[in-house]
Amino acid sequence: MKKIIFILPLFVLLFGCSDLLDIAPTNIISEDAVKNDPVLVDAFLNKIYNNTRFQSGGEGNALLNVMSDESNVFAGWQTPFGAAMKIIDENGAHSALEYWPYGNIRSCNEIMEILEEATFDQDLVDQKTAEARWLRAFMYFELVKRYGGVPLITEAQSIDQPIEELYVERNSEKEIYDFIASEMDALVNLLPDSYDSGNFGRPTKWAAYALKSRAMLYAGSIAKYGSVQLDGLLGIPSGEANAYYQKAYDASMAIINGGMHPLYKENADPVKNYTELMLADGNSEVIFAEVYDYGLLKAHGWTFYCMPDGFQTGWGSNNWMYLEAWEKYEYKDGSSAVWDRSLLDGNNKFSLDEIILNKDPRFLASAFYPETPWGDGKVYVHNTTKGTIPSGSDWPGVAPRRNRIKTGILIKKRVNESLIGLNNNEDDSDWTVFRTGEMYLNAAEARFEMGEEEDARNLINVIRNRAGMPDKETLTLEEVRNERFVELYIEEHRYWDLRRWRIAVDVLNDKGFKGVTWDYYIDEDKYTLKIKDADFGQKRVFAERNYYLPIGLDRIADNPNLVENPGY
């Protein structure tokens, strides 16, 4: 009889299955016990959830934001910056970017095999099997976007199997994407429409549509912009691009038209609405999220790391927006906000009304800019004050030190104002994995790539209108991509977008991004800005080979049937 490692009660509590606490403590349970008890099945599944990487992590969960052109961190020694500067080293891909979850995939296969012999209600068996299939497909998506084709293993391997069966060869990139699509097509009919609040954080049929939407969009991009290599292990034939785009569009529209996850529009103020979008409990737009609960000892440090100097208890002021990212947010009238860099010389003076307060509300919700209202005060970032500060004024001659060091604009998105003064790892806001805003953008991109500009524009305008921005009268591919940048800023999309569009070499390689320093002229209530380096004097590395990560010498030594990716 097989024995299965027992799962800590904490992981069960996170998903509301407290009945497990009634079971006598033990470290090992039998397979027969699991197949006869749905509570133990949940415990097994919760271990898999806990071991699934739904976000990339790093200091303050900033890894992929730093690896793209979105943001940087406070210090050059931090893991995200090291990964951005040197994606590949002599040992393979940077450890912060690696992901090879075959142990967790094996757990999915194991619980599915156990459930085939379960003795409890068949509908519940089908639902739990569907959860495991969704998790397995999600992990395969995380693999294929890193490595291209990988071994597709859908049964739990046994050490007693012949060597030729244990040494599984790589499937093609196309086969992995097609597997994900096929699984999601089945799961939309097996997963429930929704759960009660105690089971929030499990995939529904809408999460199946969402995973298909994203994966098929990626597959379409790989077909259109990539190339077939390694006898088909990498790449997808270009003639299949539109078929994948159509699948992405159809899955997106199933969610949009399904009515279960309407766009969040609870606040008439678009700045407050977008702020709440990432923090509000019970947000209708969230399709699937990684659940955090401080009371159950599962929390993170995003707010702690981002809290601006003057309001934090510790590190703070850690995550910063690049000037190049700031420029992607248009002004409220839809005009470009790209600077004439010659004006950023420390001499030209600007009011906040001119250059900040009339920008896209999503910028105002995503950034700490000079004099941002926060808590009972304001966030300051200026280096000096020019002129005489009136007697009795609370204006600081210079901003707190940590607010002045990097780019001049700190990241505010997902920072919880109610946590001012609290300590690290006390933030339990959920991590949104899929939301309806992305589905509009996925559908829009797919339609634009298929030559349907009007359909794409209509979808983009829905997102812009929700943000308080004017309609686009015409639409270009660059505008489609820019809208994706500003709506999904630091939600861990940009790095993968640059890769799948095959423009990461142009955007990232040998690049050092910029920030600004601010000086305040108190008599005129205006600021000057001066460009500064924001990448510690270093240049990023993104070579052509980095569109796929290396399989790695250790894995190939373990399985000689694996073929290494080009360039490694």
Coordinates of C-alpha atoms in Angstrom, one line a residue:
M1 CA 0.0 0.0 0.0
K2 CA 1.3 3.4 -0.9
K3 CA 2.1 5.9 1.8
I4 CA 1.6 9.6 1.4
I5 CA 3.3 12.5 3.2
F6 CA 0.8 14.2 5.5
I7 CA 0.0 17.9 4.9
L8 CA 0.3 20.5 7.6
P9 CA -3.1 21.7 8.9
L10 CA -2.1 25.4 8.0
F11 CA -2.5 24.7 4.3
V12 CA -5.9 23.2 4.9
L13 CA -7.0 26.1 7.0
L14 CA -6.1 28.5 4.2
F15 CA -8.8 27.0 2.1
G16 CA -11.4 26.5 4.9
C17 CA -11.1 22.8 5.5
S18 CA -10.8 22.9 9.3
D19 CA -12.3 19.4 9.7
L20 CA -8.8 18.0 9.3
L21 CA -8.0 19.2 12.8
D22 CA -10.2 16.4 14.1
I23 CA -7.8 13.8 12.7
A24 CA -5.3 12.3 15.1
P25 CA -1.8 13.7 14.4
T26 CA 0.4 11.6 12.2
N27 CA 3.1 12.1 9.6
I28 CA 2.2 9.4 7.2
I29 CA -1.2 8.4 5.9
S30 CA -2.2 5.6 3.5
E31 CA -3.5 6.0 0.0
D32 CA -6.7 4.1 1.0
A33 CA -7.3 6.7 3.7
V34 CA -7.1 9.5 1.2
K35 CA -9.4 7.8 -1.4
N36 CA -12.0 7.4 1.3
D37 CA -11.9 10.9 2.8
P38 CA -12.6 14.1 0.9
V39 CA -11.0 16.1 3.7
L40 CA -7.7 14.3 3.2
V41 CA -8.0 14.9 -0.6
D42 CA -8.3 18.6 0.1
A43 CA -5.2 18.4 2.4
F44 CA -3.3 16.7 -0.5
L45 CA -4.5 19.3 -2.9
N46 CA -3.7 22.2 -0.6
K47 CA -0.1 21.0 -0.5
I48 CA 0.0 21.3 -4.3
Y49 CA -1.5 24.8 -4.2
N50 CA 1.1 25.9 -1.6
N51 CA 3.9 24.5 -3.8
T52 CA 2.7 26.2 -7.0
R53 CA 4.4 29.4 -7.9
F54 CA 1.7 31.8 -8.8
Q55 CA 4.1 34.8 -8.7
S56 CA 7.8 35.0 -9.1
G57 CA 8.7 36.5 -5.7
G58 CA 12.1 38.1 -4.8
E59 CA 12.5 40.9 -2.4
G60 CA 9.2 42.6 -2.0
N61 CA 7.8 40.3 -4.8
A62 CA 9.5 42.6 -7.4
L63 CA 11.5 40.1 -9.5
L64 CA 9.8 40.2 -12.9
N65 CA 9.0 43.9 -12.7
V66 CA 12.7 44.6 -12.3
M67 CA 13.6 42.2 -15.1
S68 CA 11.5 44.2 -17.6
D69 CA 11.5 47.9 -18.2
E70 CA 8.9 48.6 -15.5
S71 CA 10.8 49.2 -12.2
N72 CA 13.9 48.9 -10.2
V73 CA 14.8 48.2 -6.5
F74 CA 16.6 50.3 -3.9
A75 CA 19.9 48.4 -3.9
G76 CA 22.0 46.8 -6.6
W77 CA 22.7 43.7 -4.5
Q78 CA 19.1 42.7 -4.3
T79 CA 18.2 39.5 -6.1
P80 CA 15.8 41.0 -8.7
F81 CA 18.4 43.4 -10.0
G82 CA 21.0 40.6 -10.1
A83 CA 18.6 38.5 -12.2
A84 CA 17.9 41.4 -14.6
M85 CA 21.6 42.1 -15.1
K86 CA 22.6 38.5 -15.7
I87 CA 19.8 36.2 -16.6
I88 CA 22.1 33.4 -17.3
D89 CA 25.3 32.6 -15.5
E90 CA 27.8 29.7 -15.5
N91 CA 25.3 27.5 -13.5
G92 CA 22.3 28.1 -15.9
A93 CA 19.3 30.4 -15.5
H94 CA 19.3 32.7 -12.5
S95 CA 17.9 30.9 -9.5
A96 CA 15.2 33.5 -9.1
L97 CA 13.8 32.8 -12.6
E98 CA 14.2 29.0 -12.7
Y99 CA 11.0 26.9 -12.3
W100 CA 11.0 23.1 -12.9
P101 CA 8.0 21.9 -10.8
Y102 CA 7.9 18.2 -11.8
G103 CA 7.7 17.2 -8.2
N104 CA 4.5 19.1 -7.8
I105 CA 3.2 17.9 -11.2
R106 CA 3.8 14.3 -9.9
S107 CA 1.7 15.2 -6.9
C108 CA -1.1 16.2 -9.3
N109 CA -0.8 12.9 -11.2
E110 CA -0.8 11.0 -7.9
I111 CA -4.0 12.6 -6.5
M112 CA -5.8 12.1 -9.8
E113 CA -4.9 8.4 -9.8
I114 CA -6.1 8.1 -6.2
L115 CA -9.3 9.8 -7.0
E116 CA -10.0 7.2 -9.7
E117 CA -10.7 4.8 -6.9
A118 CA -12.3 7.2 -4.5
T119 CA -15.4 6.0 -2.6
F120 CA -17.2 9.3 -2.0
D121 CA -19.6 11.4 -4.0
Q122 CA -18.7 11.2 -7.8
D123 CA -19.4 14.9 -8.4
L124 CA -16.9 15.9 -5.7
V125 CA -14.4 13.4 -7.1
D126 CA -14.8 15.0 -10.5
Q127 CA -14.4 18.5 -9.1
K128 CA -11.2 17.6 -7.1
T129 CA -9.8 15.8 -10.1
A130 CA -10.5 19.0 -12.2
E131 CA -8.7 21.1 -9.7
A132 CA -5.6 19.0 -9.9
R133 CA -5.8 19.1 -13.7
W134 CA -6.0 22.9 -13.7
L135 CA -3.0 23.2 -11.4
R136 CA -1.0 20.8 -13.5
A137 CA -1.8 22.7 -16.7
F138 CA -0.9 26.0 -15.0
M139 CA 2.5 24.6 -14.1
Y140 CA 3.0 23.3 -17.7
F141 CA 2.2 26.9 -18.9
E142 CA 4.9 28.2 -16.5
L143 CA 7.3 25.6 -18.0
V144 CA 6.6 26.2 -21.6
K145 CA 6.9 29.9 -21.5
R146 CA 10.4 29.5 -19.9
Y147 CA 11.8 26.5 -21.8
G148 CA 9.7 25.8 -24.8
G149 CA 8.9 22.1 -25.2
V150 CA 9.3 20.1 -22.1
P151 CA 8.4 16.5 -21.1
L152 CA 4.7 16.0 -20.8
I153 CA 4.1 13.6 -18.0
T154 CA 0.5 12.8 -17.1
E155 CA 1.0 9.7 -15.0
A156 CA 2.9 9.4 -11.7
Q157 CA 6.1 7.6 -12.6
S158 CA 7.4 4.7 -10.5
I159 CA 11.0 3.9 -9.7
D160 CA 10.2 0.4 -10.9
Q161 CA 9.6 1.5 -14.5
P162 CA 12.1 0.7 -17.2
I163 CA 14.8 3.3 -17.7
E164 CA 13.6 4.1 -21.1
E165 CA 10.2 5.1 -19.6
L166 CA 11.7 7.2 -16.8
Y167 CA 13.9 9.1 -19.2
V168 CA 11.1 11.1 -20.8
E169 CA 12.0 13.1 -23.9
R170 CA 10.8 16.7 -24.5
N171 CA 7.5 17.2 -26.2
S172 CA 7.3 20.1 -28.6
E173 CA 6.3 23.6 -27.6
K174 CA 3.2 23.2 -29.7
E175 CA 2.2 20.0 -28.0
I176 CA 2.4 21.6 -24.6
Y177 CA 0.2 24.5 -25.6
D178 CA -2.2 22.2 -27.3
F179 CA -2.3 20.1 -24.1
I180 CA -3.2 23.2 -22.1
A181 CA -6.0 24.1 -24.5
S182 CA -7.4 20.6 -24.5
E183 CA -7.4 20.4 -20.7
M184 CA -9.1 23.8 -20.4
D185 CA -11.7 22.8 -22.9
A186 CA -12.6 19.8 -20.7
L187 CA -12.4 21.7 -17.4
V188 CA -14.9 24.4 -18.3
N189 CA -17.5 21.7 -18.1
L190 CA -16.1 20.1 -14.9
L191 CA -15.1 23.0 -12.6
P192 CA -17.9 25.0 -10.8
D193 CA -19.0 28.5 -11.7
S194 CA -18.0 29.7 -8.2
Y195 CA -17.3 28.6 -4.7
D196 CA -18.4 29.8 -1.3
S197 CA -16.1 32.3 0.4
G198 CA -14.4 29.6 2.4
N199 CA -13.0 28.1 -0.8
F200 CA -11.9 31.2 -2.6
G201 CA -8.6 30.6 -4.2
R202 CA -9.6 27.5 -6.1
P203 CA -10.1 27.5 -9.9
T204 CA -13.5 27.8 -11.4
K205 CA -14.6 27.3 -15.0
W206 CA -13.8 30.9 -15.5
A207 CA -10.2 30.3 -14.4
A208 CA -10.1 27.6 -17.0
Y209 CA -11.2 30.0 -19.7
A210 CA -8.6 32.6 -18.3
L211 CA -5.7 30.2 -18.4
K212 CA -6.7 29.2 -21.9
S213 CA -7.0 32.8 -23.0
R214 CA -3.5 33.7 -21.8
A215 CA -1.8 30.5 -23.0
M216 CA -3.3 30.7 -26.5
L217 CA -2.3 34.4 -26.8
Y218 CA 1.2 33.4 -26.0
A219 CA 1.1 30.5 -28.5
G220 CA -0.2 32.9 -31.2
S221 CA 2.7 35.2 -30.5
I222 CA 5.3 32.4 -30.6
A223 CA 3.9 31.3 -34.0
K224 CA 3.9 34.8 -35.4
Y225 CA 7.1 36.2 -34.0
G226 CA 9.2 33.2 -33.1
S227 CA 10.8 30.5 -35.2
V228 CA 10.8 26.7 -35.2
Q229 CA 14.0 25.2 -33.9
L230 CA 15.4 21.9 -32.6
D231 CA 13.3 19.9 -35.1
G232 CA 10.1 21.4 -33.7
L233 CA 10.8 21.2 -29.9
L234 CA 10.8 25.0 -30.0
G235 CA 8.5 27.3 -31.9
I236 CA 5.1 26.9 -33.6
P237 CA 4.6 27.1 -37.4
S238 CA 3.7 30.6 -38.4
G239 CA 0.6 29.5 -40.3
E240 CA -1.1 28.5 -37.1
A241 CA -0.9 31.9 -35.4
N242 CA -4.4 33.0 -36.2
A243 CA -5.9 29.7 -35.0
Y244 CA -4.3 30.3 -31.6
Y245 CA -5.3 34.0 -31.6
Q246 CA -8.9 32.9 -32.3
K247 CA -8.8 30.5 -29.3
A248 CA -7.5 33.3 -27.1
Y249 CA -10.2 35.6 -28.2
D250 CA -13.0 33.0 -27.8
A251 CA -11.9 32.1 -24.2
S252 CA -11.6 35.8 -23.3
M253 CA -15.0 36.6 -24.6
A254 CA -16.5 33.6 -22.7
I255 CA -15.5 35.4 -19.5
I256 CA -16.5 38.9 -20.7
N257 CA -19.9 37.7 -21.8
G258 CA -20.4 35.2 -18.9
G259 CA -21.2 38.0 -16.5
M260 CA -19.6 36.3 -13.4
H261 CA -16.6 38.6 -13.4
P262 CA -17.6 42.1 -14.5
L263 CA -14.9 44.9 -14.5
Y264 CA -14.5 46.5 -11.1
K265 CA -16.4 49.8 -11.1
E266 CA -17.4 50.3 -7.5
N267 CA -15.8 53.8 -7.2
A268 CA -16.8 56.7 -9.4
D269 CA -13.3 58.2 -9.0
P270 CA -11.1 56.3 -11.5
V271 CA -8.0 56.8 -9.3
K272 CA -9.6 55.3 -6.3
N273 CA -11.3 52.6 -8.3
Y274 CA -8.0 51.4 -9.8
T275 CA -6.4 51.6 -6.4
E276 CA -9.2 49.4 -4.9
L277 CA -9.0 47.0 -7.9
M278 CA -5.8 45.4 -6.5
L279 CA -6.8 45.5 -2.8
A280 CA -10.6 45.2 -2.3
D281 CA -12.0 42.0 -0.8
G282 CA -14.7 40.4 -2.9
N283 CA -13.6 42.1 -6.1
S284 CA -15.9 40.9 -8.9
E285 CA -13.1 41.3 -11.4
V286 CA -10.8 38.7 -9.8
I287 CA -11.0 35.4 -11.6
F288 CA -8.3 33.6 -9.7
A289 CA -6.1 34.7 -6.9
E290 CA -3.5 33.3 -4.5
V291 CA -5.0 33.8 -1.1
Y292 CA -3.2 35.4 1.8
D293 CA -4.4 35.6 5.4
Y294 CA -2.2 37.1 8.1
G295 CA -4.3 35.4 10.8
L296 CA -3.3 32.1 9.4
L297 CA 0.4 33.0 9.1
K298 CA 0.4 33.5 5.3
A299 CA 1.3 37.1 4.4
H300 CA 3.9 38.9 2.3
G301 CA 6.1 42.1 2.4
W302 CA 4.9 44.1 -0.6
T303 CA 3.5 47.0 1.4
F304 CA 6.5 46.9 3.8
Y305 CA 9.0 47.2 1.0
C306 CA 7.1 49.9 -0.9
M307 CA 6.0 52.0 2.0
P308 CA 7.6 55.5 1.4
D309 CA 10.2 56.9 3.8
G310 CA 8.5 58.9 6.5
F311 CA 5.7 56.3 6.9
Q312 CA 7.5 53.0 7.3
T313 CA 8.8 51.1 10.2
G314 CA 11.8 49.4 8.4
W315 CA 13.1 49.0 4.9
G316 CA 10.6 50.9 2.8
S317 CA 11.0 53.0 -0.4
N318 CA 12.3 49.8 -2.1
N319 CA 10.5 49.6 -5.5
W320 CA 10.7 52.4 -8.1
M321 CA 9.1 53.3 -11.4
Y322 CA 11.5 54.1 -14.3
L323 CA 11.1 57.3 -16.2
E324 CA 10.5 55.2 -19.3
A325 CA 7.6 53.6 -17.5
W326 CA 6.2 56.9 -16.4
E327 CA 6.2 58.1 -20.0
K328 CA 3.9 55.3 -21.1
Y329 CA 1.0 56.8 -19.2
E330 CA -0.7 59.4 -21.5
Y331 CA -2.2 62.6 -20.3
K332 CA -6.0 62.6 -19.6
D333 CA -6.8 64.0 -23.0
G334 CA -5.0 61.0 -24.6
S335 CA -1.9 62.9 -25.7
S336 CA 1.5 61.5 -25.4
A337 CA 3.4 62.0 -22.2
V338 CA 6.9 61.2 -23.6
W339 CA 9.3 63.8 -22.5
D340 CA 11.5 66.0 -24.7
R341 CA 14.5 64.9 -22.7
S342 CA 16.2 68.3 -23.3
L343 CA 13.7 69.8 -20.9
L344 CA 14.9 67.6 -18.0
D345 CA 18.0 69.6 -17.4
G346 CA 17.3 70.9 -14.0
N347 CA 16.4 74.4 -15.3
N348 CA 12.9 74.2 -16.8
K349 CA 10.2 74.6 -14.2
F350 CA 6.9 72.7 -14.1
S351 CA 3.8 72.6 -11.9
L352 CA 2.4 69.3 -10.8
D353 CA -0.8 70.2 -12.6
E354 CA 1.2 70.3 -15.9
I355 CA 3.1 67.1 -15.6
I356 CA 1.5 64.8 -13.0
L357 CA -2.0 65.6 -11.9
N358 CA -3.4 65.6 -15.5
K359 CA -2.1 62.2 -16.3
D360 CA -3.9 58.8 -16.8
P361 CA -5.6 58.1 -13.5
R362 CA -3.9 54.7 -13.5
F363 CA -0.6 56.5 -13.1
L364 CA -1.9 58.5 -10.1
A365 CA -3.0 55.2 -8.5
S366 CA 0.3 53.4 -9.3
A367 CA 3.0 55.9 -8.3
F368 CA 4.1 58.0 -5.3
Y369 CA 4.9 61.3 -7.0
P370 CA 5.8 64.6 -5.3
E371 CA 3.3 65.6 -2.6
T372 CA 1.1 62.4 -3.0
P373 CA -1.5 62.4 -0.2
W374 CA -0.8 59.5 2.1
G375 CA -2.0 58.6 5.5
D376 CA -2.1 61.9 7.5
G377 CA 0.5 63.6 5.4
K378 CA 2.2 63.7 2.0
V379 CA 5.0 61.8 0.3
Y380 CA 8.0 63.9 -0.6
V381 CA 10.7 63.1 -3.1
H382 CA 12.6 66.4 -3.7
N383 CA 16.3 66.8 -3.3
T384 CA 16.3 70.5 -2.3
T385 CA 13.9 73.4 -1.7
K386 CA 14.9 76.7 -3.5
G387 CA 13.7 79.8 -1.8
T388 CA 12.7 80.6 1.8
I389 CA 10.4 78.3 3.6
P390 CA 7.8 80.5 5.5
S391 CA 8.0 80.4 9.2
G392 CA 5.7 77.9 10.7
S393 CA 5.4 75.9 7.5
D394 CA 5.6 72.1 7.8
W395 CA 7.2 71.9 4.3
P396 CA 10.5 69.8 4.5
G397 CA 13.5 71.5 3.0
V398 CA 14.6 68.1 1.7
A399 CA 12.6 64.8 1.4
P400 CA 13.4 61.8 3.5
R401 CA 16.6 60.2 2.3
R402 CA 15.3 56.9 1.0
N403 CA 12.7 58.7 -1.2
R404 CA 15.4 60.6 -3.0
I405 CA 17.9 57.9 -3.9
K406 CA 16.5 56.1 -7.0
T407 CA 14.2 57.2 -9.8
G408 CA 12.1 60.0 -8.3
I409 CA 8.9 58.0 -8.6
L410 CA 8.1 55.3 -6.1
I411 CA 5.6 52.4 -6.7
K412 CA 2.2 52.8 -5.0
K413 CA 0.2 50.1 -6.8
R414 CA -0.9 47.3 -4.4
V415 CA 0.5 49.2 -1.4
N416 CA -2.0 49.1 1.4
E417 CA -2.5 52.5 3.1
S418 CA -4.1 50.9 6.1
L419 CA -0.8 49.1 6.9
I420 CA 1.2 52.3 7.6
G421 CA 3.4 51.6 10.6
L422 CA 3.2 47.8 10.4
N423 CA 6.1 45.4 10.0
N424 CA 7.4 43.1 7.3
N425 CA 5.2 40.2 6.2
E426 CA 2.0 41.7 7.6
D427 CA 0.4 42.4 4.2
D428 CA -2.2 39.8 3.4
S429 CA -3.7 41.3 0.2
D430 CA -4.3 38.5 -2.3
W431 CA -2.1 38.1 -5.4
T432 CA -4.4 38.4 -8.4
V433 CA -3.4 35.8 -11.0
F434 CA -6.2 36.3 -13.5
R435 CA -8.6 39.3 -13.8
T436 CA -11.1 40.4 -16.3
G437 CA -9.1 43.5 -17.3
E438 CA -6.5 41.2 -18.8
M439 CA -9.1 39.3 -20.7
Y440 CA -10.2 42.5 -22.5
L441 CA -6.6 43.1 -23.4
N442 CA -6.0 39.5 -24.5
A443 CA -9.0 39.6 -26.7
A444 CA -8.0 43.0 -28.1
E445 CA -4.5 41.9 -29.0
A446 CA -5.8 38.7 -30.5
R447 CA -8.2 40.5 -32.7
F448 CA -5.7 43.1 -33.7
E449 CA -3.2 40.5 -34.7
M450 CA -5.9 38.9 -36.8
G451 CA -6.5 42.1 -38.7
E452 CA -9.7 43.2 -36.9
E453 CA -8.7 46.7 -35.8
E454 CA -12.2 47.9 -35.0
D455 CA -13.0 45.0 -32.7
A456 CA -9.7 45.4 -30.9
R457 CA -10.3 49.2 -30.5
N458 CA -13.7 48.7 -29.0
L459 CA -12.3 46.3 -26.4
I460 CA -9.4 48.6 -25.6
N461 CA -11.8 51.5 -25.2
V462 CA -13.8 49.6 -22.6
I463 CA -10.7 49.4 -20.5
R464 CA -9.7 53.0 -21.1
N465 CA -13.2 54.3 -20.3
R466 CA -13.1 52.4 -17.0
A467 CA -9.9 54.2 -16.2
G468 CA -11.3 57.6 -17.2
M469 CA -9.4 57.9 -20.4
P470 CA -10.8 58.9 -23.8
D471 CA -11.5 56.5 -26.7
K472 CA -8.9 55.6 -29.2
E473 CA -10.2 56.7 -32.7
T474 CA -7.6 54.5 -34.4
L475 CA -5.3 51.8 -33.1
T476 CA -1.8 50.6 -33.8
L477 CA 0.0 47.6 -32.5
E478 CA 2.2 49.8 -30.3
E479 CA -0.9 51.3 -28.7
V480 CA -2.3 47.8 -28.0
R481 CA 0.9 46.9 -26.3
N482 CA 1.1 50.2 -24.5
E483 CA -2.4 49.8 -23.1
R484 CA -1.4 46.4 -21.8
F485 CA 1.6 48.0 -20.1
V486 CA -0.3 50.7 -18.2
E487 CA -3.3 48.5 -17.2
L488 CA -1.3 45.5 -16.1
Y489 CA 1.7 47.5 -14.7
I490 CA 3.8 45.3 -12.2
E491 CA 1.3 42.4 -12.4
E492 CA 4.1 40.2 -13.9
H493 CA 3.0 40.4 -17.5
R494 CA 5.6 42.7 -19.1
Y495 CA 8.7 40.5 -19.0
W496 CA 6.8 37.6 -20.6
D497 CA 5.2 40.0 -23.1
L498 CA 8.6 41.2 -24.3
R499 CA 9.7 37.7 -24.7
R500 CA 6.7 36.4 -26.6
W501 CA 6.7 39.4 -28.9
R502 CA 10.4 38.7 -29.5
I503 CA 11.3 42.4 -28.8
A504 CA 13.1 41.8 -25.5
V505 CA 16.6 42.1 -27.1
D506 CA 15.7 45.5 -28.6
V507 CA 14.0 46.8 -25.4
L508 CA 16.3 45.4 -22.7
N509 CA 19.7 44.3 -24.0
D510 CA 22.5 46.7 -23.2
K511 CA 20.0 49.2 -21.8
G512 CA 20.2 51.2 -18.6
F513 CA 17.0 53.0 -17.7
K514 CA 16.5 56.4 -16.1
G515 CA 15.0 58.3 -13.3
V516 CA 14.8 62.0 -12.3
T517 CA 15.8 64.2 -9.4
W518 CA 13.3 66.9 -8.2
D519 CA 14.1 70.3 -6.9
Y520 CA 11.2 72.4 -5.5
Y521 CA 10.9 76.2 -6.1
I522 CA 8.7 77.2 -3.2
D523 CA 8.0 80.8 -4.3
E524 CA 6.6 79.6 -7.6
D525 CA 5.2 76.2 -6.5
K526 CA 7.1 74.5 -9.3
Y527 CA 9.7 71.8 -9.8
T528 CA 12.7 71.2 -11.9
L529 CA 13.6 67.7 -13.0
K530 CA 17.0 66.3 -14.0
I531 CA 17.6 63.0 -15.6
K532 CA 19.7 60.5 -13.6
D533 CA 20.9 56.9 -14.1
A534 CA 18.5 54.5 -12.3
D535 CA 20.4 51.2 -12.9
F536 CA 23.5 51.6 -10.7
G537 CA 25.6 52.4 -13.8
Q538 CA 25.0 48.9 -15.2
K539 CA 23.5 47.6 -18.5
R540 CA 21.0 44.9 -18.7
V541 CA 21.7 41.6 -20.5
F542 CA 19.1 39.9 -22.8
A543 CA 20.6 37.9 -25.6
E544 CA 18.7 36.1 -28.4
R545 CA 19.2 32.8 -26.6
N546 CA 17.4 34.1 -23.6
Y547 CA 14.0 33.8 -25.3
Y548 CA 14.3 30.3 -23.9
L549 CA 16.0 29.4 -20.6
P550 CA 18.5 26.6 -20.6
I551 CA 17.4 23.1 -19.5
G552 CA 20.7 22.9 -17.6
L553 CA 23.6 20.5 -17.2
D554 CA 22.2 18.9 -14.0
R555 CA 18.9 18.0 -15.6
I556 CA 20.5 16.6 -18.7
A557 CA 22.8 14.6 -16.5
D558 CA 19.7 13.2 -14.7
N559 CA 17.9 12.6 -18.0
P560 CA 20.2 12.2 -21.0
N561 CA 17.2 12.2 -23.3
L562 CA 16.7 15.9 -22.7
V563 CA 18.0 18.2 -25.5
E564 CA 19.6 21.5 -24.5
N565 CA 18.1 24.8 -25.9
P566 CA 20.1 26.7 -28.6
G567 CA 23.0 28.9 -27.4
Y568 CA 23.8 27.1 -24.2

